[in-house]
PDB file of C-alpha atoms in Angstrom:
ATOM      1  CA  CYS A  51      51.707 123.899  75.002  1.00  0.00           C
ATOM      2  CA  ARG A  52      48.204 125.159  75.633  1.00  0.00           C
ATOM      3  CA  LYS A  53      46.521 126.509  78.698  1.00  0.00           C
ATOM      4  CA  ASP A  54      45.287 123.036  79.591  1.00  0.00           C
ATOM      5  CA  ARG A  55      48.804 121.587  79.353  1.00  0.00           C
ATOM      6  CA  ARG A  56      51.974 122.093  81.304  1.00  0.00           C
ATOM      7  CA  PRO A  57      54.456 124.294  79.412  1.00  0.00           C
ATOM      8  CA  TRP A  58      56.966 121.826  78.218  1.00  0.00           C
ATOM      9  CA  CYS A  59      56.927 122.097  74.850  1.00  0.00           C
ATOM     10  CA  SER A  60      57.023 126.034  74.410  1.00  0.00           C
ATOM     11  CA  ALA A  61      61.877 151.229  66.813  1.00  0.00           C
ATOM     12  CA  THR A  62      59.179 151.892  64.384  1.00  0.00           C
ATOM     13  CA  GLY A  63      57.110 149.606  62.290  1.00  0.00           C
ATOM     14  CA  SER A  64      53.927 150.150  60.355  1.00  0.00           C
ATOM     15  CA  GLY A  65      53.673 146.883  58.456  1.00  0.00           C
ATOM     16  CA  ARG A  66      54.682 148.490  55.172  1.00  0.00           C
ATOM     17  CA  VAL A  67      56.783 146.593  52.653  1.00  0.00           C
ATOM     18  CA  ALA A  68      59.021 147.863  49.919  1.00  0.00           C
ATOM     19  CA  ALA A  69      57.334 147.566  46.551  1.00  0.00           C
ATOM     20  CA  GLY A  70      58.214 144.578  44.440  1.00  0.00           C
ATOM     21  CA  ASN A  71      60.663 142.725  46.673  1.00  0.00           C
ATOM     22  CA  GLY A  72      58.571 141.645  49.690  1.00  0.00           C
ATOM     23  CA  GLU A  73      61.014 143.279  52.114  1.00  0.00           C
ATOM     24  CA  ARG A  74      60.046 145.793  54.779  1.00  0.00           C
ATOM     25  CA  ASP A  75      61.256 149.371  54.523  1.00  0.00           C
ATOM     26  CA  GLU A  76      61.610 149.555  58.315  1.00  0.00           C
ATOM     27  CA  ASP A  77      61.857 147.307  61.343  1.00  0.00           C
ATOM     28  CA  MET A  78      58.870 145.764  63.051  1.00  0.00           C
ATOM     29  CA  ARG A  79      58.041 146.361  66.703  1.00  0.00           C
ATOM     30  CA  ILE A  80      56.621 143.210  68.257  1.00  0.00           C
ATOM     31  CA  HIS A  81      54.908 143.151  71.634  1.00  0.00           C
ATOM     32  CA  ILE A  82      55.782 139.774  73.168  1.00  0.00           C
ATOM     33  CA  GLY A  83      55.161 138.120  76.492  1.00  0.00           C
ATOM     34  CA  CYS A  84      53.408 135.416  78.433  1.00  0.00           C
ATOM     35  CA  GLU A  85      51.467 134.769  81.608  1.00  0.00           C
ATOM     36  CA  LEU A  86      51.240 131.461  83.494  1.00  0.00           C
ATOM     37  CA  THR A  87      48.820 130.941  86.367  1.00  0.00           C
ATOM     38  CA  TYR A  88      49.422 128.065  88.783  1.00  0.00           C
ATOM     39  CA  ALA A  89      47.735 126.669  91.861  1.00  0.00           C
ATOM     40  CA  PHE A  90      50.082 125.253  94.516  1.00  0.00           C
ATOM     41  CA  SER A  91      49.166 123.303  97.626  1.00  0.00           C
ATOM     42  CA  ALA A  92      52.489 124.013  99.381  1.00  0.00           C
ATOM     43  CA  PRO A  93      55.630 126.139  98.890  1.00  0.00           C
ATOM     44  CA  THR A  94      57.156 124.796  95.664  1.00  0.00           C
ATOM     45  CA  PRO A  95      60.529 125.500  93.995  1.00  0.00           C
ATOM     46  CA  ILE A  96      60.384 126.385  90.274  1.00  0.00           C
ATOM     47  CA  ILE A  97      62.951 127.022  87.556  1.00  0.00           C
ATOM     48  CA  ILE A  98      61.692 129.330  84.794  1.00  0.00           C
ATOM     49  CA  ILE A  99      63.209 129.886  81.316  1.00  0.00           C
ATOM     50  CA  LEU A 100      61.081 132.581  79.678  1.00  0.00           C
ATOM     51  CA  ASN A 101      63.422 135.503  78.985  1.00  0.00           C
ATOM     52  CA  VAL A 102      64.525 136.412  75.482  1.00  0.00           C
ATOM     53  CA  HIS A 103      67.909 134.890  74.630  1.00  0.00           C
ATOM     54  CA  HIS A 104      70.953 137.069  75.313  1.00  0.00           C
ATOM     55  CA  SER A 105      71.730 137.181  71.573  1.00  0.00           C
ATOM     56  CA  ARG A 106      68.690 139.471  71.121  1.00  0.00           C
ATOM     57  CA  VAL A 107      68.657 141.455  74.357  1.00  0.00           C
ATOM     58  CA  SER A 108      70.019 144.551  72.589  1.00  0.00           C
ATOM     59  CA  GLU A 109      66.828 144.643  70.486  1.00  0.00           C
ATOM     60  CA  LEU A 110      64.505 144.910  73.484  1.00  0.00           C
ATOM     61  CA  GLU A 111      62.908 148.287  74.227  1.00  0.00           C
ATOM     62  CA  ARG A 112      62.744 147.373  77.915  1.00  0.00           C
ATOM     63  CA  PRO A 113      64.021 144.462  80.009  1.00  0.00           C
ATOM     64  CA  ASP A 114      61.720 141.449  80.026  1.00  0.00           C
ATOM     65  CA  HIS A 115      62.081 140.846  83.761  1.00  0.00           C
ATOM     66  CA  LEU A 116      60.143 137.940  85.236  1.00  0.00           C
ATOM     67  CA  VAL A 117      57.258 139.389  87.258  1.00  0.00           C
ATOM     68  CA  THR A 118      55.315 137.360  89.828  1.00  0.00           C
ATOM     69  CA  THR A 119      52.042 137.844  91.705  1.00  0.00           C
ATOM     70  CA  PRO A 120      52.386 137.746  94.630  1.00  0.00           C
ATOM     71  CA  PRO A 121      55.968 139.059  94.525  1.00  0.00           C
ATOM     72  CA  VAL A 122      58.668 136.593  95.631  1.00  0.00           C
ATOM     73  CA  PRO A 123      62.481 136.683  95.584  1.00  0.00           C
ATOM     74  CA  VAL A 124      63.915 135.552  92.237  1.00  0.00           C
ATOM     75  CA  GLU A 125      67.468 134.300  91.747  1.00  0.00           C
ATOM     76  CA  CYS A 126      68.874 134.436  88.205  1.00  0.00           C
ATOM     77  CA  TYR A 127      71.663 132.394  86.664  1.00  0.00           C
ATOM     78  CA  ARG A 128      72.932 131.074  83.316  1.00  0.00           C
ATOM     79  CA  ASP A 129      72.792 127.360  82.614  1.00  0.00           C
ATOM     80  CA  GLY A 130      75.471 125.341  80.792  1.00  0.00           C
ATOM     81  CA  PHE A 131      74.085 126.428  77.400  1.00  0.00           C
ATOM     82  CA  GLY A 132      74.104 130.140  78.224  1.00  0.00           C
ATOM     83  CA  ASN A 133      70.335 130.395  78.696  1.00  0.00           C
ATOM     84  CA  TRP A 134      69.009 132.861  81.274  1.00  0.00           C
ATOM     85  CA  CYS A 135      67.172 131.018  84.071  1.00  0.00           C
ATOM     86  CA  ASN A 136      65.145 132.152  87.073  1.00  0.00           C
ATOM     87  CA  ARG A 137      64.655 130.165  90.256  1.00  0.00           C
ATOM     88  CA  LEU A 138      62.117 130.913  92.959  1.00  0.00           C
ATOM     89  CA  VAL A 139      59.819 129.313  95.504  1.00  0.00           C
ATOM     90  CA  ALA A 140      56.126 129.712  94.749  1.00  0.00           C
ATOM     91  CA  PRO A 141      53.835 130.203  97.761  1.00  0.00           C
ATOM     92  CA  PRO A 142      50.695 128.096  98.334  1.00  0.00           C
ATOM     93  CA  GLY A 143      47.575 129.175  96.455  1.00  0.00           C
ATOM     94  CA  PHE A 144      47.271 130.923  93.118  1.00  0.00           C
ATOM     95  CA  PHE A 145      50.561 132.162  91.678  1.00  0.00           C
ATOM     96  CA  VAL A 146      51.002 134.150  88.458  1.00  0.00           C
ATOM     97  CA  LEU A 147      54.281 134.683  86.627  1.00  0.00           C
ATOM     98  CA  GLY A 148      55.216 136.094  83.259  1.00  0.00           C
ATOM     99  CA  THR A 149      57.197 138.485  81.106  1.00  0.00           C
ATOM    100  CA  ASP A 150      56.291 141.392  78.839  1.00  0.00           C
ATOM    101  CA  THR A 151      58.344 143.550  76.488  1.00  0.00           C
ATOM    102  CA  VAL A 152      58.661 145.006  72.992  1.00  0.00           C
ATOM    103  CA  ILE A 153      61.353 143.765  70.634  1.00  0.00           C
ATOM    104  CA  HIS A 154      62.626 145.197  67.368  1.00  0.00           C
ATOM    105  CA  ASP A 155      62.724 142.736  64.474  1.00  0.00           C
ATOM    106  CA  SER A 156      64.093 143.247  60.983  1.00  0.00           C
ATOM    107  CA  GLY A 157      61.034 141.648  59.390  1.00  0.00           C
ATOM    108  CA  GLU A 158      63.377 139.514  57.304  1.00  0.00           C
ATOM    109  CA  PRO A 159      62.661 135.773  56.971  1.00  0.00           C
ATOM    110  CA  ASP A 160      65.033 133.135  58.317  1.00  0.00           C
ATOM    111  CA  GLU A 161      68.405 133.273  56.580  1.00  0.00           C
ATOM    112  CA  GLN A 162      69.355 130.551  54.149  1.00  0.00           C
ATOM    113  CA  ASP A 163      72.303 129.392  52.034  1.00  0.00           C
ATOM    114  CA  LEU A 164      71.409 126.610  49.637  1.00  0.00           C
ATOM    115  CA  ASN A 165      75.133 125.999  49.048  1.00  0.00           C
ATOM    116  CA  ALA A 166      76.081 125.546  52.720  1.00  0.00           C
ATOM    117  CA  ILE A 167      78.241 122.441  52.986  1.00  0.00           C
ATOM    118  CA  GLN A 168      78.140 119.549  55.408  1.00  0.00           C
ATOM    119  CA  HIS A 169      81.413 119.232  57.313  1.00  0.00           C
ATOM    120  CA  ALA A 170      83.206 115.937  57.810  1.00  0.00           C
ATOM    121  CA  VAL A 171      83.046 114.975  61.473  1.00  0.00           C
ATOM    122  CA  GLU A 172      86.814 115.300  61.877  1.00  0.00           C
ATOM    123  CA  HIS A 173      86.610 118.926  60.684  1.00  0.00           C
ATOM    124  CA  LEU A 174      83.768 120.039  62.967  1.00  0.00           C
ATOM    125  CA  PRO A 175      84.540 122.536  65.752  1.00  0.00           C
ATOM    126  CA  ALA A 176      84.818 120.826  69.116  1.00  0.00           C
ATOM    127  CA  ASP A 177      81.892 122.751  70.592  1.00  0.00           C
ATOM    128  CA  THR A 178      79.499 121.288  67.999  1.00  0.00           C
ATOM    129  CA  LEU A 179      80.280 117.640  68.739  1.00  0.00           C
ATOM    130  CA  GLU A 180      77.829 117.247  71.632  1.00  0.00           C
ATOM    131  CA  TYR A 181      75.061 118.007  69.140  1.00  0.00           C
ATOM    132  CA  LEU A 182      75.914 114.820  67.236  1.00  0.00           C
ATOM    133  CA  LEU A 183      75.164 112.647  70.260  1.00  0.00           C
ATOM    134  CA  GLY A 184      71.935 111.018  71.332  1.00  0.00           C
ATOM    135  CA  SER A 185      70.027 112.728  74.139  1.00  0.00           C
ATOM    136  CA  ARG A 186      66.949 112.118  76.259  1.00  0.00           C
ATOM    137  CA  TYR A 187      64.374 112.725  73.518  1.00  0.00           C
ATOM    138  CA  CYS A 188      66.641 112.140  70.512  1.00  0.00           C
ATOM    139  CA  GLU A 189      67.589 108.435  70.382  1.00  0.00           C
ATOM    140  CA  THR A 190      70.067 108.347  67.525  1.00  0.00           C
ATOM    141  CA  GLU A 191      70.813 104.655  68.080  1.00  0.00           C
ATOM    142  CA  ARG A 192      67.171 103.742  67.383  1.00  0.00           C
ATOM    143  CA  LEU A 193      66.824 105.771  64.183  1.00  0.00           C
ATOM    144  CA  SER A 194      70.297 105.543  62.648  1.00  0.00           C
ATOM    145  CA  GLU A 195      69.471 102.735  60.225  1.00  0.00           C
ATOM    146  CA  THR A 196      66.251 104.493  59.202  1.00  0.00           C
ATOM    147  CA  ALA A 197      68.059 107.775  58.605  1.00  0.00           C
ATOM    148  CA  TRP A 198      70.772 106.255  56.445  1.00  0.00           C
ATOM    149  CA  GLY A 199      68.201 104.308  54.466  1.00  0.00           C
ATOM    150  CA  LEU A 200      66.222 107.479  53.757  1.00  0.00           C
ATOM    151  CA  PHE A 201      68.901 110.138  53.239  1.00  0.00           C
ATOM    152  CA  SER A 202      72.291 108.609  52.417  1.00  0.00           C
ATOM    153  CA  GLY A 203      71.649 108.798  48.689  1.00  0.00           C
ATOM    154  CA  GLY A 204      70.854 112.499  48.655  1.00  0.00           C
ATOM    155  CA  GLN A 205      73.069 115.537  48.267  1.00  0.00           C
ATOM    156  CA  PRO A 206      74.871 116.356  51.539  1.00  0.00           C
ATOM    157  CA  GLY A 207      74.707 119.795  53.106  1.00  0.00           C
ATOM    158  CA  TRP A 208      71.719 122.128  52.909  1.00  0.00           C
ATOM    159  CA  ALA A 209      69.807 119.858  50.550  1.00  0.00           C
ATOM    160  CA  ARG A 210      70.080 116.923  52.955  1.00  0.00           C
ATOM    161  CA  VAL A 211      68.779 118.925  55.917  1.00  0.00           C
ATOM    162  CA  GLN A 212      65.919 120.252  53.823  1.00  0.00           C
ATOM    163  CA  ALA A 213      65.096 116.713  52.722  1.00  0.00           C
ATOM    164  CA  ILE A 214      64.937 115.704  56.389  1.00  0.00           C
ATOM    165  CA  CYS A 215      62.622 118.631  57.167  1.00  0.00           C
ATOM    166  CA  ASP A 216      60.415 117.762  54.189  1.00  0.00           C
ATOM    167  CA  TYR A 217      60.208 114.152  55.346  1.00  0.00           C
ATOM    168  CA  VAL A 218      59.336 115.030  58.954  1.00  0.00           C
ATOM    169  CA  HIS A 219      56.818 117.681  57.891  1.00  0.00           C
ATOM    170  CA  ASN A 220      55.009 115.192  55.663  1.00  0.00           C
ATOM    171  CA  HIS A 221      55.385 112.130  57.914  1.00  0.00           C
ATOM    172  CA  VAL A 222      54.113 113.678  61.161  1.00  0.00           C
ATOM    173  CA  THR A 223      50.553 114.941  61.681  1.00  0.00           C
ATOM    174  CA  PHE A 224      50.295 117.961  63.980  1.00  0.00           C
ATOM    175  CA  GLY A 225      47.800 118.009  66.851  1.00  0.00           C
ATOM    176  CA  TYR A 226      47.832 119.091  70.505  1.00  0.00           C
ATOM    177  CA  GLU A 227      46.007 115.896  71.375  1.00  0.00           C
ATOM    178  CA  TYR A 228      49.103 113.938  70.291  1.00  0.00           C
ATOM    179  CA  GLY A 229      51.501 115.704  72.660  1.00  0.00           C
ATOM    180  CA  ARG A 230      52.843 114.192  75.860  1.00  0.00           C
ATOM    181  CA  PRO A 231      55.872 115.163  77.931  1.00  0.00           C
ATOM    182  CA  SER A 232      57.576 111.767  77.610  1.00  0.00           C
ATOM    183  CA  LYS A 233      57.317 111.425  73.820  1.00  0.00           C
ATOM    184  CA  THR A 234      60.629 110.738  72.055  1.00  0.00           C
ATOM    185  CA  ALA A 235      61.786 111.092  68.462  1.00  0.00           C
ATOM    186  CA  ALA A 236      61.516 107.354  67.831  1.00  0.00           C
ATOM    187  CA  GLU A 237      57.963 107.339  69.180  1.00  0.00           C
ATOM    188  CA  THR A 238      57.061 110.324  67.028  1.00  0.00           C
ATOM    189  CA  TRP A 239      58.419 108.491  63.992  1.00  0.00           C
ATOM    190  CA  SER A 240      56.499 105.289  64.741  1.00  0.00           C
ATOM    191  CA  GLU A 241      53.242 107.021  65.744  1.00  0.00           C
ATOM    192  CA  GLY A 242      53.366 109.620  62.952  1.00  0.00           C
ATOM    193  CA  ASN A 243      51.940 112.476  65.019  1.00  0.00           C
ATOM    194  CA  GLY A 244      52.931 115.070  67.579  1.00  0.00           C
ATOM    195  CA  VAL A 245      53.314 118.739  68.472  1.00  0.00           C
ATOM    196  CA  CYS A 246      56.035 121.138  67.323  1.00  0.00           C
ATOM    197  CA  ARG A 247      58.603 119.839  69.798  1.00  0.00           C
ATOM    198  CA  ASP A 248      58.069 116.306  68.447  1.00  0.00           C
ATOM    199  CA  PHE A 249      58.641 117.448  64.854  1.00  0.00           C
ATOM    200  CA  THR A 250      61.824 119.123  66.065  1.00  0.00           C
ATOM    201  CA  HIS A 251      63.092 116.139  68.057  1.00  0.00           C
ATOM    202  CA  LEU A 252      62.607 113.821  65.093  1.00  0.00           C
ATOM    203  CA  ALA A 253      64.370 116.163  62.644  1.00  0.00           C
ATOM    204  CA  ILE A 254      67.240 116.723  65.095  1.00  0.00           C
ATOM    205  CA  THR A 255      67.679 112.993  65.556  1.00  0.00           C
ATOM    206  CA  LEU A 256      67.728 112.284  61.826  1.00  0.00           C
ATOM    207  CA  CYS A 257      70.285 115.066  61.290  1.00  0.00           C
ATOM    208  CA  ARG A 258      72.536 113.715  64.038  1.00  0.00           C
ATOM    209  CA  CYS A 259      72.268 110.226  62.564  1.00  0.00           C
ATOM    210  CA  MET A 260      73.590 111.717  59.314  1.00  0.00           C
ATOM    211  CA  ASN A 261      76.532 113.342  61.180  1.00  0.00           C
ATOM    212  CA  ILE A 262      75.055 116.845  61.068  1.00  0.00           C
ATOM    213  CA  PRO A 263      75.144 118.745  64.391  1.00  0.00           C
ATOM    214  CA  ALA A 264      71.640 119.845  65.380  1.00  0.00           C
ATOM    215  CA  ARG A 265      70.328 121.585  68.479  1.00  0.00           C
ATOM    216  CA  TYR A 266      66.885 122.308  69.922  1.00  0.00           C
ATOM    217  CA  CYS A 267      65.462 125.845  70.136  1.00  0.00           C
ATOM    218  CA  THR A 268      62.382 127.241  71.841  1.00  0.00           C
ATOM    219  CA  GLY A 269      60.846 130.681  71.638  1.00  0.00           C
ATOM    220  CA  TYR A 270      58.245 132.800  69.901  1.00  0.00           C
ATOM    221  CA  ILE A 271      57.222 132.458  66.256  1.00  0.00           C
ATOM    222  CA  SER A 272      54.863 135.269  65.392  1.00  0.00           C
ATOM    223  CA  ASP A 273      51.778 134.690  63.280  1.00  0.00           C
ATOM    224  CA  ILE A 274      52.321 138.066  61.583  1.00  0.00           C
ATOM    225  CA  GLY A 275      51.332 137.532  57.970  1.00  0.00           C
ATOM    226  CA  TYR A 276      49.820 134.145  58.840  1.00  0.00           C
ATOM    227  CA  PRO A 277      46.258 134.845  60.027  1.00  0.00           C
ATOM    228  CA  THR A 278      45.076 131.968  62.196  1.00  0.00           C
ATOM    229  CA  ALA A 279      42.267 131.280  64.649  1.00  0.00           C
ATOM    230  CA  ALA A 280      44.548 129.167  66.845  1.00  0.00           C
ATOM    231  CA  PRO A 281      45.685 130.684  70.168  1.00  0.00           C
ATOM    232  CA  MET A 282      49.258 131.975  70.228  1.00  0.00           C
ATOM    233  CA  ASP A 283      51.778 129.559  71.708  1.00  0.00           C
ATOM    234  CA  PHE A 284      55.481 129.027  72.202  1.00  0.00           C
ATOM    235  CA  ALA A 285      57.181 127.018  69.480  1.00  0.00           C
ATOM    236  CA  ALA A 286      60.144 124.731  68.859  1.00  0.00           C
ATOM    237  CA  TRP A 287      62.558 124.606  65.937  1.00  0.00           C
ATOM    238  CA  MET A 288      66.153 123.527  65.369  1.00  0.00           C
ATOM    239  CA  GLU A 289      69.509 124.943  64.366  1.00  0.00           C
ATOM    240  CA  VAL A 290      71.963 122.891  62.310  1.00  0.00           C
ATOM    241  CA  TYR A 291      75.659 123.454  61.723  1.00  0.00           C
ATOM    242  CA  LEU A 292      76.515 123.796  58.026  1.00  0.00           C
ATOM    243  CA  GLY A 293      79.089 125.862  56.169  1.00  0.00           C
ATOM    244  CA  GLY A 294      80.813 127.099  59.310  1.00  0.00           C
ATOM    245  CA  ARG A 295      77.745 128.438  61.178  1.00  0.00           C
ATOM    246  CA  TRP A 296      74.371 127.564  62.662  1.00  0.00           C
ATOM    247  CA  TRP A 297      71.201 127.882  60.561  1.00  0.00           C
ATOM    248  CA  VAL A 298      67.512 127.824  61.500  1.00  0.00           C
ATOM    249  CA  PHE A 299      65.299 125.026  60.165  1.00  0.00           C
ATOM    250  CA  ASP A 300      61.659 124.586  61.140  1.00  0.00           C
ATOM    251  CA  PRO A 301      60.288 121.100  60.369  1.00  0.00           C
ATOM    252  CA  ARG A 302      56.865 121.892  61.841  1.00  0.00           C
ATOM    253  CA  ASN A 303      56.123 124.871  59.552  1.00  0.00           C
ATOM    254  CA  ASN A 304      58.734 123.923  56.921  1.00  0.00           C
ATOM    255  CA  GLN A 305      58.993 127.439  55.564  1.00  0.00           C
ATOM    256  CA  ARG A 306      60.992 130.564  56.279  1.00  0.00           C
ATOM    257  CA  ARG A 307      59.321 132.757  58.890  1.00  0.00           C
ATOM    258  CA  TRP A 308      59.881 136.238  60.277  1.00  0.00           C
ATOM    259  CA  GLY A 309      59.383 137.366  63.841  1.00  0.00           C
ATOM    260  CA  ARG A 310      61.186 134.294  65.191  1.00  0.00           C
ATOM    261  CA  ILE A 311      62.445 135.203  68.681  1.00  0.00           C
ATOM    262  CA  LEU A 312      64.743 132.787  70.506  1.00  0.00           C
ATOM    263  CA  ILE A 313      64.374 132.117  74.222  1.00  0.00           C
ATOM    264  CA  ALA A 314      66.684 129.153  74.790  1.00  0.00           C
ATOM    265  CA  ARG A 315      68.577 126.351  73.081  1.00  0.00           C
ATOM    266  CA  GLY A 316      69.962 122.989  74.169  1.00  0.00           C
ATOM    267  CA  ARG A 317      70.335 119.355  73.154  1.00  0.00           C
ATOM    268  CA  ASP A 318      66.583 118.735  73.330  1.00  0.00           C
ATOM    269  CA  ALA A 319      63.510 119.880  75.271  1.00  0.00           C
ATOM    270  CA  ALA A 320      64.845 118.375  78.503  1.00  0.00           C
ATOM    271  CA  ASP A 321      67.494 121.121  78.580  1.00  0.00           C
ATOM    272  CA  VAL A 322      65.110 124.046  78.055  1.00  0.00           C
ATOM    273  CA  PRO A 323      61.778 123.523  79.865  1.00  0.00           C
ATOM    274  CA  LEU A 324      59.828 126.767  80.011  1.00  0.00           C
ATOM    275  CA  SER A 325      58.996 125.873  83.601  1.00  0.00           C
ATOM    276  CA  LEU A 326      60.241 123.079  85.822  1.00  0.00           C
ATOM    277  CA  THR A 327      58.303 122.605  89.070  1.00  0.00           C
ATOM    278  CA  PHE A 328      59.526 120.536  91.999  1.00  0.00           C
ATOM    279  CA  GLY A 329      56.230 119.619  93.619  1.00  0.00           C
ATOM    280  CA  ASP A 330      52.516 119.142  93.087  1.00  0.00           C
ATOM    281  CA  ASN A 331      50.850 121.897  91.068  1.00  0.00           C
ATOM    282  CA  MET A 332      48.131 122.664  88.550  1.00  0.00           C
ATOM    283  CA  LEU A 333      48.508 124.995  85.586  1.00  0.00           C
ATOM    284  CA  LYS A 334      45.270 126.994  85.568  1.00  0.00           C
ATOM    285  CA  ASP A 335      45.901 129.350  82.661  1.00  0.00           C
ATOM    286  CA  PHE A 336      48.559 129.859  79.993  1.00  0.00           C
ATOM    287  CA  ARG A 337      48.711 132.848  77.635  1.00  0.00           C
ATOM    288  CA  VAL A 338      51.294 133.915  75.040  1.00  0.00           C
ATOM    289  CA  TRP A 339      51.197 137.040  72.910  1.00  0.00           C
ATOM    290  CA  THR A 340      53.233 138.251  69.948  1.00  0.00           C
ATOM    291  CA  ASP A 341      51.618 141.213  68.208  1.00  0.00           C
ATOM    292  CA  GLU A 342      53.028 143.674  65.737  1.00  0.00           C
ATOM    293  CA  ILE A 343      52.487 147.223  66.989  1.00  0.00           C
ATOM    294  CA  ASP A 344      52.846 150.660  65.432  1.00  0.00           C
ATOM    295  CA  GLU A 345      54.866 153.569  66.788  1.00  0.00           C
ATOM    296  CA  TYR A 346      52.011 154.459  69.146  1.00  0.00           C
ATOM    297  CA  GLY A 347      51.777 150.979  70.636  1.00  0.00           C
ATOM    298  CA  ASN A 348      48.591 150.019  68.801  1.00  0.00           C
ATOM    299  CA  ILE A 349      48.252 146.452  67.533  1.00  0.00           C
ATOM    300  CA  ILE A 350      48.348 146.243  63.741  1.00  0.00           C
ATOM    301  CA  PRO A 351      45.384 144.041  62.737  1.00  0.00           C
ATOM    302  CA  PRO A 352      46.202 141.034  60.532  1.00  0.00           C
ATOM    303  CA  SER A 353      43.961 142.452  57.805  1.00  0.00           C
ATOM    304  CA  SER A 354      46.152 145.580  57.656  1.00  0.00           C
ATOM    305  CA  ARG A 355      49.420 143.707  57.251  1.00  0.00           C
ATOM    306  CA  SER A 356      50.710 143.688  53.714  1.00  0.00           C
ATOM    307  CA  ILE A 357      53.570 141.309  54.348  1.00  0.00           C
ATOM    308  CA  GLN A 358      52.961 137.884  52.816  1.00  0.00           C
ATOM    309  CA  PRO A 359      54.308 134.409  53.642  1.00  0.00           C
ATOM    310  CA  THR A 360      57.610 133.446  52.051  1.00  0.00           C
ATOM    311  CA  SER A 361      58.387 129.912  50.961  1.00  0.00           C
TER     312      SER A 361
END
């Protein structure tokens, strides 16, 4: 997502690290939020999924309520995947909506277990089975033969998922110009390009083809420790079920990251659109922020951050 695209895609803390081990001696405070500006020609219903996932609500310093300008009534509900959703009717004219909060983060990179096993299908928990099936953007029937040809000879479990991420990361070229809302995993594979959600759809599909449950995630990935000139954006990654639990894998970046903040998860991007509008509209502006701040609320400049990327 960028401001010229529709959004489909997607405590204390001073930046110090403990000497020698690359781990922080205290939690980070991350200022996160977004602002979307629309133009509507008529009253238009919208569903919005922008709030931090309930699994991390206890780490928020203040609620990340959806705020609109002008103010309108907002009805909240949970969807079938447990994601927090907001529904409203936008008035004609310019309409601004967004969230803003501060979240505590451990500063630790994504967890990993190189020995996590792949479960036989008959031993998988029942609630993981839907994540083996094809879905709107993840056409397992079209890529099954390709997946087995590429990955059947490798070690099952963590190594197989990592091999899939390595393949997708190297096979697909990233670029906003390659993104489109209808793009599927099979099209990403054949075209060899896409945005982060396309990397994720392809990796999910290949995992499912290999009988590994995989689900789609959207949220914030901070650029803390990764100085970049690119504007901040929402991101997509996946979770896979190995060794009795779900694990984060990120085929777009293909490295462990910190400051990853989940908003929603589902079978693919069709289940977790950041905004879903039911009428004609134009997205005029789109901003996302995720900044590390000190105990006084000041942004810690990238040049002052001592934390370094982890492979």
